[in-house]
Amino acid sequence: AKLKAAPGSQAAYSNLAFDLLADALANASGKPYTQLFEEQITRPLGMKDTTYTPSPDQCRRLMVAERGASPCNNTLAAIGSGGVYSTPGDM
């Protein structure tokens, strides 16, 4: 594939790059990325309602953005690039 710009000359966001980074971190540590996320980010910051896999109780408290939509989806497939559930209190 042809480069869109010379390396270091432009910035661009890539979901795939963050997903690959999450995989690399998990492989390097020997731990699932969800465990790293909890150990390195949410637990040290005291974030008790921030997760990739909300509990049934957390799902009941989520806002529904549109009728018929499920507020509680499995987001583990895009774990590095998003899909984190949280609350204003945790933020």
Coordinates of C-alpha atoms in Angstrom, one line a residue:
A1 CA 0.0 0.0 0.0
K2 CA 1.2 3.5 -0.8
L3 CA 1.7 5.9 2.1
K4 CA -0.6 8.9 2.3
A5 CA 2.1 11.1 3.7
A6 CA 5.8 10.9 4.6
P7 CA 6.3 9.3 8.1
G8 CA 6.3 11.9 10.8
S9 CA 4.7 14.6 8.6
Q10 CA 1.0 14.0 9.5
A11 CA -1.0 12.5 12.3
A12 CA -4.0 10.2 11.8
Y13 CA -6.2 8.2 14.2
S14 CA -6.5 4.5 13.6
N15 CA -8.9 2.2 15.6
L16 CA -7.0 -0.8 14.2
A17 CA -3.7 0.6 15.5
F18 CA -5.1 0.9 19.1
D19 CA -6.7 -2.6 18.9
L20 CA -3.3 -4.0 17.8
L21 CA -1.6 -2.1 20.6
A22 CA -4.0 -3.7 23.1
D23 CA -3.2 -7.1 21.7
A24 CA 0.6 -6.3 22.0
L25 CA 0.3 -5.2 25.6
A26 CA -1.7 -8.3 26.5
N27 CA 0.8 -10.6 24.8
A28 CA 3.8 -8.8 26.4
S29 CA 2.3 -9.0 29.8
G30 CA 0.8 -12.4 29.6
K31 CA -2.4 -11.0 31.0
P32 CA -5.8 -10.2 29.3
Y33 CA -6.1 -6.6 28.3
T34 CA -9.2 -6.2 30.5
Q35 CA -7.0 -7.2 33.5
L36 CA -4.3 -4.7 32.5
F37 CA -6.9 -2.0 32.1
E38 CA -8.2 -2.7 35.6
E39 CA -4.8 -3.1 37.3
Q40 CA -3.1 -0.1 35.6
I41 CA -6.0 2.4 35.1
T42 CA -9.3 1.9 36.8
R43 CA -8.2 0.4 40.2
P44 CA -5.4 3.0 40.8
L45 CA -7.9 5.8 40.0
G46 CA -10.7 4.4 42.1
M47 CA -13.0 3.9 39.1
K48 CA -15.5 1.4 40.3
D49 CA -18.0 1.7 37.5
T50 CA -15.7 1.8 34.5
T51 CA -15.5 -1.5 32.6
Y52 CA -15.6 -3.2 29.2
T53 CA -18.0 -5.8 30.6
P54 CA -20.8 -4.2 32.6
S55 CA -22.6 -6.3 35.2
P56 CA -26.4 -6.7 34.9
D57 CA -26.9 -4.0 37.5
Q58 CA -24.7 -1.6 35.6
C59 CA -26.6 -2.4 32.4
R60 CA -29.9 -1.5 34.1
R61 CA -28.4 1.9 34.9
L62 CA -27.2 2.7 31.4
M63 CA -28.9 5.4 29.3
V64 CA -30.6 4.1 26.1
A65 CA -29.7 6.4 23.2
E66 CA -32.5 5.3 20.8
R67 CA -35.6 3.2 21.1
G68 CA -35.1 -0.5 20.7
A69 CA -31.3 -0.2 21.1
S70 CA -29.5 -2.3 23.7
P71 CA -27.6 -0.1 26.1
C72 CA -25.4 -3.0 27.0
N73 CA -23.3 -4.5 24.2
N74 CA -20.3 -6.7 24.2
T75 CA -17.4 -4.4 23.2
L76 CA -14.5 -6.7 23.7
A77 CA -13.8 -7.0 20.0
A78 CA -12.7 -3.4 19.8
I79 CA -11.1 -3.3 23.2
G80 CA -8.1 -1.1 22.4
S81 CA -10.0 1.5 20.5
G82 CA -13.0 2.0 22.6
G83 CA -16.1 0.4 24.1
V84 CA -15.5 1.4 27.7
Y85 CA -18.6 1.9 29.9
S86 CA -18.3 4.5 32.7
T87 CA -20.2 6.9 34.8
P88 CA -19.9 10.6 35.4
G89 CA -18.8 9.8 39.0
D90 CA -15.9 7.8 37.7
M91 CA -14.9 10.4 35.2

